[in-house]
PDB file of C-alpha atoms in Angstrom:
ATOM      1  CA  GLN A   9     -14.128  -6.259  25.213  1.00  0.00           C
ATOM      2  CA  SER A  10     -11.473  -9.495  24.158  1.00  0.00           C
ATOM      3  CA  ALA A  11     -10.137  -9.765  20.756  1.00  0.00           C
ATOM      4  CA  LEU A  12     -11.853 -11.579  18.371  1.00  0.00           C
ATOM      5  CA  THR A  13     -10.468 -15.018  17.712  1.00  0.00           C
ATOM      6  CA  GLN A  14      -8.687 -15.833  14.417  1.00  0.00           C
ATOM      7  CA  PRO A  15      -6.363 -18.497  13.186  1.00  0.00           C
ATOM      8  CA  ALA A  16      -2.653 -17.067  13.200  1.00  0.00           C
ATOM      9  CA  SER A  17      -1.885 -18.443  10.103  1.00  0.00           C
ATOM     10  CA  VAL A  18      -3.166 -19.442   6.334  1.00  0.00           C
ATOM     11  CA  SER A  19      -1.565 -20.463   3.691  1.00  0.00           C
ATOM     12  CA  GLY A  20      -2.193 -21.630   0.251  1.00  0.00           C
ATOM     13  CA  SER A  21      -0.823 -21.620  -3.424  1.00  0.00           C
ATOM     14  CA  PRO A  22      -1.205 -19.393  -5.606  1.00  0.00           C
ATOM     15  CA  GLY A  23      -4.943 -19.521  -7.467  1.00  0.00           C
ATOM     16  CA  GLN A  24      -6.129 -21.520  -4.302  1.00  0.00           C
ATOM     17  CA  SER A  25      -9.146 -20.353  -2.103  1.00  0.00           C
ATOM     18  CA  ILE A  26      -8.498 -19.821   1.244  1.00  0.00           C
ATOM     19  CA  THR A  27     -10.687 -19.038   4.354  1.00  0.00           C
ATOM     20  CA  ILE A  28     -10.013 -16.612   7.208  1.00  0.00           C
ATOM     21  CA  SER A  29     -12.423 -17.345  10.528  1.00  0.00           C
ATOM     22  CA  CYS A  30     -13.027 -14.451  13.281  1.00  0.00           C
ATOM     23  CA  THR A  31     -15.142 -15.861  16.083  1.00  0.00           C
ATOM     24  CA  GLY A  32     -16.393 -13.595  18.467  1.00  0.00           C
ATOM     25  CA  THR A  33     -19.692 -13.321  21.119  1.00  0.00           C
ATOM     26  CA  SER A  34     -23.367 -12.421  20.717  1.00  0.00           C
ATOM     27  CA  SER A  35     -22.246  -9.122  21.880  1.00  0.00           C
ATOM     28  CA  ASP A  36     -20.386  -7.660  19.137  1.00  0.00           C
ATOM     29  CA  VAL A  37     -20.075 -10.346  15.879  1.00  0.00           C
ATOM     30  CA  GLY A  38     -23.028 -12.186  16.136  1.00  0.00           C
ATOM     31  CA  GLY A  39     -25.413  -9.409  17.758  1.00  0.00           C
ATOM     32  CA  TYR A  40     -24.602  -6.498  14.597  1.00  0.00           C
ATOM     33  CA  ASN A  41     -23.140  -6.751  11.051  1.00  0.00           C
ATOM     34  CA  TYR A  42     -21.167  -4.216  11.500  1.00  0.00           C
ATOM     35  CA  VAL A  43     -18.010  -6.813  10.698  1.00  0.00           C
ATOM     36  CA  SER A  44     -15.538  -5.270   8.382  1.00  0.00           C
ATOM     37  CA  TRP A  45     -11.814  -6.767   7.146  1.00  0.00           C
ATOM     38  CA  TYR A  46      -8.423  -5.105   6.808  1.00  0.00           C
ATOM     39  CA  GLN A  47      -5.333  -5.930   4.922  1.00  0.00           C
ATOM     40  CA  GLN A  48      -2.272  -4.921   5.894  1.00  0.00           C
ATOM     41  CA  HIS A  49       1.243  -5.543   4.725  1.00  0.00           C
ATOM     42  CA  PRO A  50       4.606  -5.165   6.576  1.00  0.00           C
ATOM     43  CA  GLY A  51       5.409  -1.824   7.614  1.00  0.00           C
ATOM     44  CA  LYS A  52       2.297  -0.288   6.118  1.00  0.00           C
ATOM     45  CA  ALA A  53      -1.305   1.469   7.723  1.00  0.00           C
ATOM     46  CA  PRO A  54      -4.180  -1.370   7.324  1.00  0.00           C
ATOM     47  CA  LYS A  55      -6.526  -0.857   4.046  1.00  0.00           C
ATOM     48  CA  LEU A  56     -10.037  -1.782   4.171  1.00  0.00           C
ATOM     49  CA  MET A  57     -11.351  -4.735   2.542  1.00  0.00           C
ATOM     50  CA  ILE A  58     -14.675  -5.981   3.443  1.00  0.00           C
ATOM     51  CA  TYR A  59     -17.258  -3.824   5.177  1.00  0.00           C
ATOM     52  CA  GLY A  60     -20.771  -4.373   6.566  1.00  0.00           C
ATOM     53  CA  VAL A  61     -19.997  -8.190   6.729  1.00  0.00           C
ATOM     54  CA  SER A  62     -19.780  -8.941   2.917  1.00  0.00           C
ATOM     55  CA  ASN A  63     -19.689  -5.458   1.014  1.00  0.00           C
ATOM     56  CA  ARG A  64     -16.631  -4.736  -1.246  1.00  0.00           C
ATOM     57  CA  PRO A  65     -15.253  -0.801  -1.240  1.00  0.00           C
ATOM     58  CA  SER A  66     -14.275   0.025  -4.707  1.00  0.00           C
ATOM     59  CA  GLY A  67     -11.195  -0.517  -5.957  1.00  0.00           C
ATOM     60  CA  VAL A  68     -10.913  -4.019  -3.875  1.00  0.00           C
ATOM     61  CA  SER A  69     -10.844  -7.277  -5.785  1.00  0.00           C
ATOM     62  CA  ASP A  70     -13.577  -9.401  -6.254  1.00  0.00           C
ATOM     63  CA  ARG A  71     -11.646 -12.354  -5.153  1.00  0.00           C
ATOM     64  CA  PHE A  72     -12.312 -11.089  -1.805  1.00  0.00           C
ATOM     65  CA  SER A  73     -15.768 -11.949  -0.579  1.00  0.00           C
ATOM     66  CA  GLY A  74     -16.769 -11.870   3.407  1.00  0.00           C
ATOM     67  CA  SER A  75     -19.938 -13.633   4.988  1.00  0.00           C
ATOM     68  CA  LYS A  76     -20.908 -14.118   8.562  1.00  0.00           C
ATOM     69  CA  SER A  77     -22.835 -17.101  10.343  1.00  0.00           C
ATOM     70  CA  GLY A  78     -24.012 -16.839  14.243  1.00  0.00           C
ATOM     71  CA  ASN A  79     -20.827 -15.556  15.951  1.00  0.00           C
ATOM     72  CA  THR A  80     -18.313 -16.060  13.222  1.00  0.00           C
ATOM     73  CA  ALA A  81     -17.262 -14.341  10.237  1.00  0.00           C
ATOM     74  CA  SER A  82     -15.333 -15.563   7.572  1.00  0.00           C
ATOM     75  CA  LEU A  83     -12.971 -13.565   4.837  1.00  0.00           C
ATOM     76  CA  THR A  84     -12.559 -15.788   1.600  1.00  0.00           C
ATOM     77  CA  ILE A  85      -9.675 -14.414  -0.927  1.00  0.00           C
ATOM     78  CA  SER A  86     -10.039 -16.870  -4.221  1.00  0.00           C
ATOM     79  CA  GLY A  87      -7.377 -17.286  -7.004  1.00  0.00           C
ATOM     80  CA  LEU A  88      -4.899 -16.601  -4.591  1.00  0.00           C
ATOM     81  CA  GLN A  89      -1.836 -14.248  -5.611  1.00  0.00           C
ATOM     82  CA  ALA A  90       1.071 -12.799  -4.387  1.00  0.00           C
ATOM     83  CA  GLU A  91       0.158  -9.574  -3.248  1.00  0.00           C
ATOM     84  CA  ASP A  92      -2.315 -10.932  -0.835  1.00  0.00           C
ATOM     85  CA  GLU A  93       0.251 -11.836   1.027  1.00  0.00           C
ATOM     86  CA  ALA A  94      -0.323 -10.107   4.287  1.00  0.00           C
ATOM     87  CA  ASP A  95      -2.208  -9.435   7.393  1.00  0.00           C
ATOM     88  CA  TYR A  96      -5.354  -9.524   7.490  1.00  0.00           C
ATOM     89  CA  PHE A  97      -7.452  -8.695  10.761  1.00  0.00           C
ATOM     90  CA  CYS A  98     -10.988  -8.692  11.547  1.00  0.00           C
ATOM     91  CA  SER A  99     -13.366  -6.164  13.682  1.00  0.00           C
ATOM     92  CA  SER A 100     -16.551  -5.588  14.889  1.00  0.00           C
ATOM     93  CA  TYR A 101     -18.873  -2.942  16.232  1.00  0.00           C
ATOM     94  CA  ALA A 102     -19.465  -4.106  20.207  1.00  0.00           C
ATOM     95  CA  SER A 103     -21.756  -3.131  22.887  1.00  0.00           C
ATOM     96  CA  GLY A 104     -21.041   0.394  24.133  1.00  0.00           C
ATOM     97  CA  ASN A 105     -19.987   1.847  21.290  1.00  0.00           C
ATOM     98  CA  THR A 106     -16.622   0.078  21.261  1.00  0.00           C
ATOM     99  CA  TYR A 107     -15.045  -1.562  18.859  1.00  0.00           C
ATOM    100  CA  VAL A 108     -13.073  -5.539  18.531  1.00  0.00           C
ATOM    101  CA  PHE A 109     -10.849  -6.136  16.363  1.00  0.00           C
ATOM    102  CA  GLY A 110      -9.583 -10.146  15.871  1.00  0.00           C
ATOM    103  CA  THR A 111      -6.081 -11.519  16.896  1.00  0.00           C
ATOM    104  CA  GLY A 112      -4.997 -11.478  13.324  1.00  0.00           C
ATOM    105  CA  THR A 113      -4.435 -13.706  10.622  1.00  0.00           C
ATOM    106  CA  LYS A 114      -1.107 -13.836   8.255  1.00  0.00           C
ATOM    107  CA  VAL A 115      -1.529 -15.390   5.225  1.00  0.00           C
ATOM    108  CA  THR A 116       1.121 -16.559   3.069  1.00  0.00           C
ATOM    109  CA  VAL A 117       0.821 -17.312  -0.545  1.00  0.00           C
ATOM    110  CA  LEU A 118       2.989 -20.650  -1.236  1.00  0.00           C
TER     111      LEU A 118
ATOM    112  CA  GLU B  21      -8.560  12.083  -2.028  1.00  0.00           C
ATOM    113  CA  VAL B  22      -9.008  11.345   1.830  1.00  0.00           C
ATOM    114  CA  GLN B  23      -5.380  11.679   3.590  1.00  0.00           C
ATOM    115  CA  LEU B  24      -4.953  11.875   6.705  1.00  0.00           C
ATOM    116  CA  SER B  25      -1.414  12.527   9.077  1.00  0.00           C
ATOM    117  CA  GLU B  26      -0.594  11.917  12.536  1.00  0.00           C
ATOM    118  CA  SER B  27       1.785  13.423  14.522  1.00  0.00           C
ATOM    119  CA  GLY B  28       3.179  13.875  18.111  1.00  0.00           C
ATOM    120  CA  GLY B  29       4.408  10.842  18.561  1.00  0.00           C
ATOM    121  CA  GLY B  30       7.907   9.986  20.604  1.00  0.00           C
ATOM    122  CA  LEU B  31       9.292   8.557  23.098  1.00  0.00           C
ATOM    123  CA  VAL B  32       7.834   9.206  26.885  1.00  0.00           C
ATOM    124  CA  GLN B  33       8.711   7.969  30.520  1.00  0.00           C
ATOM    125  CA  PRO B  34       6.772   5.922  32.523  1.00  0.00           C
ATOM    126  CA  GLY B  35       3.617   8.250  34.073  1.00  0.00           C
ATOM    127  CA  GLY B  36       4.107  10.913  31.332  1.00  0.00           C
ATOM    128  CA  SER B  37       1.875  13.203  28.991  1.00  0.00           C
ATOM    129  CA  LEU B  38       2.112  13.093  24.835  1.00  0.00           C
ATOM    130  CA  ARG B  39      -0.589  14.791  22.640  1.00  0.00           C
ATOM    131  CA  LEU B  40      -0.962  13.467  19.425  1.00  0.00           C
ATOM    132  CA  SER B  41      -2.907  15.224  16.068  1.00  0.00           C
ATOM    133  CA  CYS B  42      -4.271  13.817  13.548  1.00  0.00           C
ATOM    134  CA  VAL B  43      -5.024  16.277  10.061  1.00  0.00           C
ATOM    135  CA  ALA B  44      -7.580  15.280   8.061  1.00  0.00           C
ATOM    136  CA  SER B  45      -8.161  16.306   4.310  1.00  0.00           C
ATOM    137  CA  GLY B  46     -10.285  15.625   1.300  1.00  0.00           C
ATOM    138  CA  PHE B  47     -13.649  15.280   3.058  1.00  0.00           C
ATOM    139  CA  THR B  48     -15.459  17.000   5.039  1.00  0.00           C
ATOM    140  CA  PHE B  49     -14.234  16.596   8.677  1.00  0.00           C
ATOM    141  CA  ASN B  50     -17.468  17.642  10.737  1.00  0.00           C
ATOM    142  CA  ARG B  51     -19.699  14.959   9.051  1.00  0.00           C
ATOM    143  CA  TYR B  52     -17.634  11.938   9.922  1.00  0.00           C
ATOM    144  CA  ALA B  53     -17.217  10.435  13.210  1.00  0.00           C
ATOM    145  CA  MET B  54     -13.101   9.794  14.047  1.00  0.00           C
ATOM    146  CA  SER B  55     -11.520   7.149  15.867  1.00  0.00           C
ATOM    147  CA  TRP B  56      -7.702   6.283  16.955  1.00  0.00           C
ATOM    148  CA  VAL B  57      -6.430   2.714  16.878  1.00  0.00           C
ATOM    149  CA  ARG B  58      -3.132   1.372  18.048  1.00  0.00           C
ATOM    150  CA  GLN B  59      -1.032  -1.781  17.327  1.00  0.00           C
ATOM    151  CA  ALA B  60       1.727  -2.700  19.691  1.00  0.00           C
ATOM    152  CA  PRO B  61       5.399  -3.650  18.241  1.00  0.00           C
ATOM    153  CA  GLY B  62       4.222  -7.427  16.367  1.00  0.00           C
ATOM    154  CA  LYS B  63       0.918  -7.114  17.849  1.00  0.00           C
ATOM    155  CA  GLY B  64      -2.441  -7.172  16.143  1.00  0.00           C
ATOM    156  CA  LEU B  65      -5.300  -3.690  16.162  1.00  0.00           C
ATOM    157  CA  GLU B  66      -6.374  -2.216  19.261  1.00  0.00           C
ATOM    158  CA  TRP B  67      -9.557   0.302  19.093  1.00  0.00           C
ATOM    159  CA  VAL B  68      -8.242   2.944  21.270  1.00  0.00           C
ATOM    160  CA  SER B  69     -11.288   5.613  21.291  1.00  0.00           C
ATOM    161  CA  GLY B  70     -13.716   7.017  19.103  1.00  0.00           C
ATOM    162  CA  ILE B  71     -15.594  10.557  18.983  1.00  0.00           C
ATOM    163  CA  SER B  72     -18.703  11.734  17.243  1.00  0.00           C
ATOM    164  CA  GLY B  73     -18.586  14.218  14.343  1.00  0.00           C
ATOM    165  CA  SER B  74     -19.596  17.179  16.228  1.00  0.00           C
ATOM    166  CA  GLY B  75     -17.523  16.007  19.295  1.00  0.00           C
ATOM    167  CA  GLY B  76     -19.807  15.727  21.789  1.00  0.00           C
ATOM    168  CA  ASN B  77     -19.732  11.567  22.125  1.00  0.00           C
ATOM    169  CA  THR B  78     -16.661  10.117  23.064  1.00  0.00           C
ATOM    170  CA  TYR B  79     -15.822   6.666  23.659  1.00  0.00           C
ATOM    171  CA  TYR B  80     -12.966   4.750  24.891  1.00  0.00           C
ATOM    172  CA  VAL B  81     -11.986   1.093  25.531  1.00  0.00           C
ATOM    173  CA  ASP B  82     -11.788   0.341  29.607  1.00  0.00           C
ATOM    174  CA  SER B  83      -7.533   0.003  29.334  1.00  0.00           C
ATOM    175  CA  VAL B  84      -7.322   4.002  28.622  1.00  0.00           C
ATOM    176  CA  LYS B  85     -10.928   5.122  30.616  1.00  0.00           C
ATOM    177  CA  GLY B  86      -9.735   8.214  32.927  1.00  0.00           C
ATOM    178  CA  ARG B  87      -6.015   8.505  31.168  1.00  0.00           C
ATOM    179  CA  PHE B  88      -6.664   9.153  27.885  1.00  0.00           C
ATOM    180  CA  THR B  89      -8.878  11.947  26.208  1.00  0.00           C
ATOM    181  CA  ILE B  90     -10.108  12.393  22.821  1.00  0.00           C
ATOM    182  CA  SER B  91     -11.241  16.013  20.830  1.00  0.00           C
ATOM    183  CA  ARG B  92     -11.369  17.569  17.839  1.00  0.00           C
ATOM    184  CA  ASP B  93     -11.198  20.710  16.178  1.00  0.00           C
ATOM    185  CA  ASN B  94     -13.955  20.912  13.510  1.00  0.00           C
ATOM    186  CA  SER B  95     -12.443  24.628  12.451  1.00  0.00           C
ATOM    187  CA  ASN B  96      -8.821  23.088  11.529  1.00  0.00           C
ATOM    188  CA  ASN B  97      -9.724  19.694  10.731  1.00  0.00           C
ATOM    189  CA  THR B  98      -7.412  17.471  13.658  1.00  0.00           C
ATOM    190  CA  LEU B  99      -8.471  15.202  15.723  1.00  0.00           C
ATOM    191  CA  PHE B 100      -6.578  14.497  19.153  1.00  0.00           C
ATOM    192  CA  LEU B 101      -5.675  12.126  21.445  1.00  0.00           C
ATOM    193  CA  GLN B 102      -4.308  13.300  24.710  1.00  0.00           C
ATOM    194  CA  MET B 103      -2.323  10.569  26.517  1.00  0.00           C
ATOM    195  CA  ASN B 104      -1.516  10.978  30.377  1.00  0.00           C
ATOM    196  CA  SER B 105      -0.427   8.602  32.663  1.00  0.00           C
ATOM    197  CA  LEU B 106       1.495   6.548  30.306  1.00  0.00           C
ATOM    198  CA  THR B 107       2.697   3.209  30.827  1.00  0.00           C
ATOM    199  CA  ALA B 108       5.001   0.229  28.730  1.00  0.00           C
ATOM    200  CA  GLU B 109       1.835  -1.003  27.459  1.00  0.00           C
ATOM    201  CA  ASP B 110       0.917   1.750  25.447  1.00  0.00           C
ATOM    202  CA  THR B 111       3.888   1.788  23.668  1.00  0.00           C
ATOM    203  CA  ALA B 112       2.238   1.357  19.803  1.00  0.00           C
ATOM    204  CA  VAL B 113       2.018   2.855  16.368  1.00  0.00           C
ATOM    205  CA  TYR B 114      -1.149   4.706  17.164  1.00  0.00           C
ATOM    206  CA  TYR B 115      -3.176   5.478  13.987  1.00  0.00           C
ATOM    207  CA  CYS B 116      -6.274   7.798  13.454  1.00  0.00           C
ATOM    208  CA  ALA B 117      -8.831   6.521  10.907  1.00  0.00           C
ATOM    209  CA  LYS B 118     -12.198   8.057   9.743  1.00  0.00           C
ATOM    210  CA  ASN B 119     -15.615   6.301  10.747  1.00  0.00           C
ATOM    211  CA  THR B 120     -18.289   6.362   7.840  1.00  0.00           C
ATOM    212  CA  MET B 121     -20.719   7.821  10.158  1.00  0.00           C
ATOM    213  CA  ILE B 122     -21.351  10.889  12.033  1.00  0.00           C
ATOM    214  CA  VAL B 123     -21.965   8.824  14.931  1.00  0.00           C
ATOM    215  CA  VAL B 124     -19.454   6.300  16.367  1.00  0.00           C
ATOM    216  CA  LYS B 125     -21.930   3.291  16.287  1.00  0.00           C
ATOM    217  CA  GLY B 126     -21.817   1.098  13.601  1.00  0.00           C
ATOM    218  CA  ASN B 127     -19.419   1.812  11.298  1.00  0.00           C
ATOM    219  CA  TRP B 128     -15.714   1.053   9.795  1.00  0.00           C
ATOM    220  CA  PHE B 129     -12.719   2.482   9.388  1.00  0.00           C
ATOM    221  CA  ASP B 130     -11.452   4.335   6.176  1.00  0.00           C
ATOM    222  CA  PRO B 131      -8.850   5.354   5.554  1.00  0.00           C
ATOM    223  CA  TRP B 132      -5.752   4.960   8.157  1.00  0.00           C
ATOM    224  CA  GLY B 133      -3.501   7.316   8.522  1.00  0.00           C
ATOM    225  CA  GLN B 134       0.337   6.413   8.714  1.00  0.00           C
ATOM    226  CA  GLY B 135       0.562   5.932  12.180  1.00  0.00           C
ATOM    227  CA  THR B 136       2.722   7.689  14.760  1.00  0.00           C
ATOM    228  CA  LEU B 137       4.797   5.876  17.239  1.00  0.00           C
ATOM    229  CA  VAL B 138       4.338   6.273  20.820  1.00  0.00           C
ATOM    230  CA  THR B 139       7.498   4.426  23.036  1.00  0.00           C
ATOM    231  CA  VAL B 140       7.409   4.643  26.822  1.00  0.00           C
ATOM    232  CA  SER B 141      10.112   3.810  28.430  1.00  0.00           C
ATOM    233  CA  SER B 142      12.722   4.804  30.949  1.00  0.00           C
TER     234      SER B 142
END
């Protein structure tokens, strides 16, 4: 039950695209299509942004997209905006009916 | 609108116990699994425990097995987390979150409550 690995920080200028990686193992990310991504602003509860690897909940901007290759999932934010500045966490179902989260990535809009 | 509201957090001494509650509204409670997720100060998220819609199946992260017990009262739309033998490492904001299926497997978490802070310190 080790945490998934994410870069500590990613930054970009307004309008640019950034990608956050989330690396696990064949027992979690690589083994199931149950990867989700959460956005968390300071002092707030996490918000679901992507589910099932690449699906967006209703109300989430289409600037957010997700993908997966092997044991690594990715979140891409296109057309970066100031409001996107937040912490982002990936999550995956893992064997044994448990879940594991990523280490978290702080996104900074320059 | 789906709403989740946690309560029961506070300051407790090492070795002590605390019971968290999460009252749910806006959806048919017994049709969804529920989870507890915690976040230590300045740290990342950690899934703690999950329970099926019926309450018949429960799951835990290894670090809390034998110390924490998740349960639910479907008649009163309430989720609980009984925490015993608390240590400083259990200090965190505890969030309850609605799963997206009746079983714990293969879910994501949406929405989340606002969280309740548990501080374990002497």
